[in-house]
Amino acid sequence: MATVTTREFLHAVQLTAIVAGISVPINGVFGLCAAWVIARNKFRGRALLLSILDLPFAVSSVVVGLMMILVYGNNGWLGSVLKASDFKVIFALPGIVLATAFITMPFVAREVIPVLEEAGSEQEEAARSLGANDFQIFWRVILPNIRWGLLYGLLLTNARAMGEFGAISVVSGNIVGRTHTLPLLVEQAYKNYETQAAFGSAVILALLAVITLIFKEILEHKTGVKPEKH
Amino acid sequence: MSILIDQVSKQFGNFRALDSVSLNVKEGSLVALLGPSGSGKSTLLRMIAGLEELDAGAIFINGQDLTHVDVRKRNIGFVFQHYALFKHLTLRQNIAFGLQIRKRSPAEVKKRVDTLLEIVQLEGLGNRYPSQISGGQRQRVALARALAVEPEVLLLDEPFGALDAKVRKELRAWLRCLHNEFHITTVFVTHDQEEAMEVSDEVVVMNRGRIEQVGTAQQIYEHPATPFVMGFIGAVNELPGNACLFGDNGLGQMDCKCFVRPHDIEVHIYPDGTTTSACIERIIHLGWEIQAELILEDGQSVTAHLTRDQFAQHSLQPGHKVFIRPKYTKSFPIQEQIQEQLCIA
């Protein structure tokens, strides 16, 4: 077993940041759209859609990793197509991002739906009657109304994206210096009896979590300070 | 600007919200859409605004066909029951919203907002947030915001419905004054008959997606066109045509439904040949008048209103026998009712 080097550690930090940096915006946009559709429309299958949205919470993340192998792996449903186009998903960055994005899918939508429902659609109708177009309604009315809920959801998404272990340990292939994210590095260092490296990396992860929690507290304080009376 | 509604229909699933409704609102008038919940009044208002699509028919504002024109292009002002103020903006910013969308210069916006704050009597509160003012003040801000863009038509959806009785009365009078000053064609929705009669020039009574009657408050109260209008506007006794109350008045027919208002029943303590005897079951003090619940000999119950003087003069008590005579009755052939019920089925 090779020991963890500084280079590998820095690479893991970098990879973790890249994965979070891609999956947080993806889920921000997706979560907003999903929340909008679910909160503003009454349609058949709405409850089903909500359940599907919660699926990543319900399924163990290792299972998520295995399901991705089933789809994108060499012998998977899309395996031959991917092989022909020479695009690597499993054991590469796209796989890690896909897994992370799936695992963190519910956070934004789940935070934004109640805020949107509480705000109601009257403010949007009022804005429209005053001449605002869809774009103006979104920036001037909807976004200010849901901003704290959206930020909170993004924060949770980020925290989970940086800390995800199970699914990534399956789809990344655990290649040191190439597909190692911070949580994977911590585990490997610990298993190799490199106590210093393991705890050092763990402290970095824990610090990220603490910073996230501080932000979360600030946000909750902010939303709590301005009670929105009806 | 005049509004012309031509045979508009709307269906929500199995529910017929509007059934071929036509209405003409004259330029500069203040019209109330009055009806129980589910009568289609709010749907009709939202259609004039363009917030609701219609299944059939057409809507003209000032002679222009606006049936499929987006709400943004209709130049209407809309006021919601629950104000729908932008919570994250100050009152000034709320009122300025429509002007900023229209890209008016900051100086012009400031001037207009100042004028409007003055009109709605909220000078000095411009920098507050909606959560920091009362319900009545919020509705005035909502009105100012709608008026800011100089709409051709003002539409109000149960504007005073969420306010307490005292504030509601004040705002009604204020809305009437405002209309007298600016003469914007205004349509407002209400389920409160008193509000409709007090504020508007013309009342449109709606029921089950149809217009029952259009007229001034007086016309609607004194000459109701349908049994529904008779029953909905003001208190009323509803009796079959052969009730003993009507004696030989020529109304004694089975196929009639007769209505008598409680204040149109005379109460005497001696019979005089044209009266019917009744027994007082209950006496209720309403403050300015006394309500007596009476039972006729044929078992029908009738409500009569007496003045305080009459009540004191006769010293009436529950259990007393009195003699009553309807001063004014209105009857409708019963077939109309049957037809109406068939329509619903």
Short mmCIF file of N, CA and C in Angstrom, two decimals, chain A residues 118-119 122-134 136 140-141 144-145 147 226-230, chain B residues 46 51 70-72 76 78 80-82 84-88 97-98 100-103 131 138 145-146 149:
data_model
loop_
_atom_site.label_atom_id
_atom_site.label_comp_id
_atom_site.label_asym_id
_atom_site.label_seq_id
_atom_site.Cartn_x
_atom_site.Cartn_y
_atom_site.Cartn_z
N GLU A 118 -46.08 28.68 0.37
CA GLU A 118 -46.48 29.66 1.37
C GLU A 118 -46.67 31.05 0.73
N ALA A 119 -45.78 31.39 -0.21
CA ALA A 119 -45.86 32.71 -0.84
C ALA A 119 -47.10 32.83 -1.73
N GLU A 122 -50.32 34.79 -5.88
CA GLU A 122 -50.95 36.11 -6.06
C GLU A 122 -49.92 37.20 -6.36
N GLN A 123 -48.76 37.13 -5.70
CA GLN A 123 -47.75 38.17 -5.95
C GLN A 123 -47.29 38.12 -7.40
N GLU A 124 -47.20 36.90 -7.94
CA GLU A 124 -46.79 36.76 -9.34
C GLU A 124 -47.87 37.32 -10.26
N GLU A 125 -49.14 37.04 -9.93
CA GLU A 125 -50.23 37.57 -10.76
C GLU A 125 -50.27 39.09 -10.67
N ALA A 126 -50.02 39.61 -9.46
CA ALA A 126 -50.00 41.07 -9.29
C ALA A 126 -48.91 41.68 -10.17
N ALA A 127 -47.72 41.05 -10.15
CA ALA A 127 -46.61 41.57 -10.96
C ALA A 127 -46.97 41.54 -12.44
N ARG A 128 -47.61 40.46 -12.85
CA ARG A 128 -48.00 40.34 -14.25
C ARG A 128 -49.02 41.42 -14.63
N SER A 129 -49.98 41.65 -13.72
CA SER A 129 -50.99 42.67 -14.02
C SER A 129 -50.36 44.06 -14.09
N LEU A 130 -49.19 44.22 -13.46
CA LEU A 130 -48.49 45.52 -13.51
C LEU A 130 -47.55 45.60 -14.70
N GLY A 131 -47.56 44.56 -15.54
CA GLY A 131 -46.82 44.63 -16.79
C GLY A 131 -45.50 43.86 -16.82
N ALA A 132 -45.18 43.13 -15.75
CA ALA A 132 -43.89 42.42 -15.71
C ALA A 132 -43.94 41.16 -16.58
N ASN A 133 -42.83 40.89 -17.30
CA ASN A 133 -42.77 39.63 -18.06
C ASN A 133 -42.19 38.52 -17.19
N ASP A 134 -42.14 37.30 -17.73
CA ASP A 134 -41.73 36.15 -16.93
C ASP A 134 -40.37 36.36 -16.28
N GLN A 136 -38.83 39.20 -15.59
CA GLN A 136 -38.90 40.21 -14.53
C GLN A 136 -39.59 39.65 -13.29
N ARG A 140 -37.56 39.77 -9.90
CA ARG A 140 -38.01 40.81 -8.97
C ARG A 140 -38.97 40.31 -7.91
N VAL A 141 -39.68 39.19 -8.18
CA VAL A 141 -40.69 38.75 -7.22
C VAL A 141 -40.37 37.36 -6.65
N PRO A 144 -36.54 36.96 -4.81
CA PRO A 144 -36.45 37.56 -3.47
C PRO A 144 -37.29 36.81 -2.44
N ASN A 145 -38.41 36.26 -2.88
CA ASN A 145 -39.28 35.54 -1.95
C ASN A 145 -38.67 34.23 -1.47
N ARG A 147 -35.35 33.38 -1.68
CA ARG A 147 -33.88 33.40 -1.66
C ARG A 147 -33.30 32.64 -0.46
N LYS A 226 -36.93 38.23 10.40
CA LYS A 226 -37.98 38.95 9.67
C LYS A 226 -39.22 38.09 9.52
N PRO A 227 -40.05 38.05 10.57
CA PRO A 227 -41.25 37.23 10.47
C PRO A 227 -42.18 37.81 9.42
N GLU A 228 -42.67 36.96 8.54
CA GLU A 228 -43.54 37.43 7.46
C GLU A 228 -44.99 37.25 7.88
N LYS A 229 -45.53 38.31 8.45
CA LYS A 229 -46.93 38.21 8.87
C LYS A 229 -47.85 38.23 7.66
N HIS A 230 -49.00 37.62 7.83
CA HIS A 230 -49.97 37.69 6.75
C HIS A 230 -51.02 38.71 7.06
N ARG B 46 -61.53 37.75 -13.05
CA ARG B 46 -60.19 37.34 -13.46
C ARG B 46 -60.10 37.23 -14.99
N LEU B 51 -56.37 37.04 -16.28
CA LEU B 51 -55.67 36.09 -15.42
C LEU B 51 -56.25 34.69 -15.58
N ASP B 70 -52.66 39.23 -23.60
CA ASP B 70 -52.08 38.92 -22.30
C ASP B 70 -52.41 40.01 -21.28
N VAL B 71 -52.51 39.59 -20.02
CA VAL B 71 -52.84 40.52 -18.93
C VAL B 71 -51.90 41.72 -18.91
N ARG B 72 -50.63 41.51 -19.30
CA ARG B 72 -49.65 42.60 -19.26
C ARG B 72 -50.01 43.74 -20.22
N ILE B 76 -54.84 47.09 -17.13
CA ILE B 76 -55.82 47.03 -16.05
C ILE B 76 -55.09 47.13 -14.72
N PHE B 78 -55.33 45.54 -10.90
CA PHE B 78 -56.02 44.45 -10.21
C PHE B 78 -55.66 44.49 -8.73
N PHE B 80 -56.10 42.37 -5.13
CA PHE B 80 -56.43 41.04 -4.63
C PHE B 80 -57.00 41.10 -3.22
N GLN B 81 -57.76 40.05 -2.86
CA GLN B 81 -58.36 40.00 -1.53
C GLN B 81 -57.28 40.04 -0.43
N HIS B 82 -56.21 39.28 -0.65
CA HIS B 82 -55.16 39.23 0.36
C HIS B 82 -53.99 40.14 -0.02
N ALA B 84 -51.65 40.82 -1.81
CA ALA B 84 -50.58 40.40 -2.73
C ALA B 84 -49.50 41.46 -2.88
N LEU B 85 -49.18 42.13 -1.79
CA LEU B 85 -48.07 43.09 -1.83
C LEU B 85 -46.76 42.31 -1.90
N PHE B 86 -45.73 42.95 -2.50
CA PHE B 86 -44.42 42.30 -2.53
C PHE B 86 -43.79 42.48 -1.16
N LYS B 87 -43.65 41.37 -0.44
CA LYS B 87 -43.24 41.45 0.97
C LYS B 87 -41.82 41.97 1.15
N HIS B 88 -40.99 41.75 0.14
CA HIS B 88 -39.59 42.13 0.30
C HIS B 88 -39.33 43.58 -0.12
N PHE B 97 -43.40 49.72 -8.50
CA PHE B 97 -43.10 48.51 -9.29
C PHE B 97 -43.50 48.63 -10.76
N GLY B 98 -44.78 48.94 -10.98
CA GLY B 98 -45.29 49.00 -12.36
C GLY B 98 -44.63 50.10 -13.17
N GLN B 100 -41.53 51.23 -12.72
CA GLN B 100 -40.17 50.82 -13.05
C GLN B 100 -40.15 49.81 -14.19
N ILE B 101 -41.16 48.92 -14.19
CA ILE B 101 -41.28 47.98 -15.30
C ILE B 101 -41.45 48.75 -16.61
N ARG B 102 -42.18 49.88 -16.52
CA ARG B 102 -42.41 50.70 -17.72
C ARG B 102 -41.26 51.66 -17.99
N LYS B 103 -40.19 51.53 -17.23
CA LYS B 103 -38.96 52.30 -17.46
C LYS B 103 -39.17 53.81 -17.41
N SER B 131 -45.28 44.06 6.13
CA SER B 131 -45.55 43.36 7.39
C SER B 131 -45.65 44.34 8.56
N ARG B 138 -52.61 48.04 4.17
CA ARG B 138 -52.05 47.21 3.09
C ARG B 138 -52.95 47.27 1.86
N ARG B 145 -50.79 50.86 -5.72
CA ARG B 145 -49.90 50.17 -6.66
C ARG B 145 -50.62 49.93 -7.99
N ALA B 146 -51.90 49.55 -7.89
CA ALA B 146 -52.68 49.30 -9.11
C ALA B 146 -52.95 50.60 -9.87
N VAL B 149 -50.00 52.80 -12.43
CA VAL B 149 -49.74 52.67 -13.87
C VAL B 149 -50.88 53.26 -14.71
#
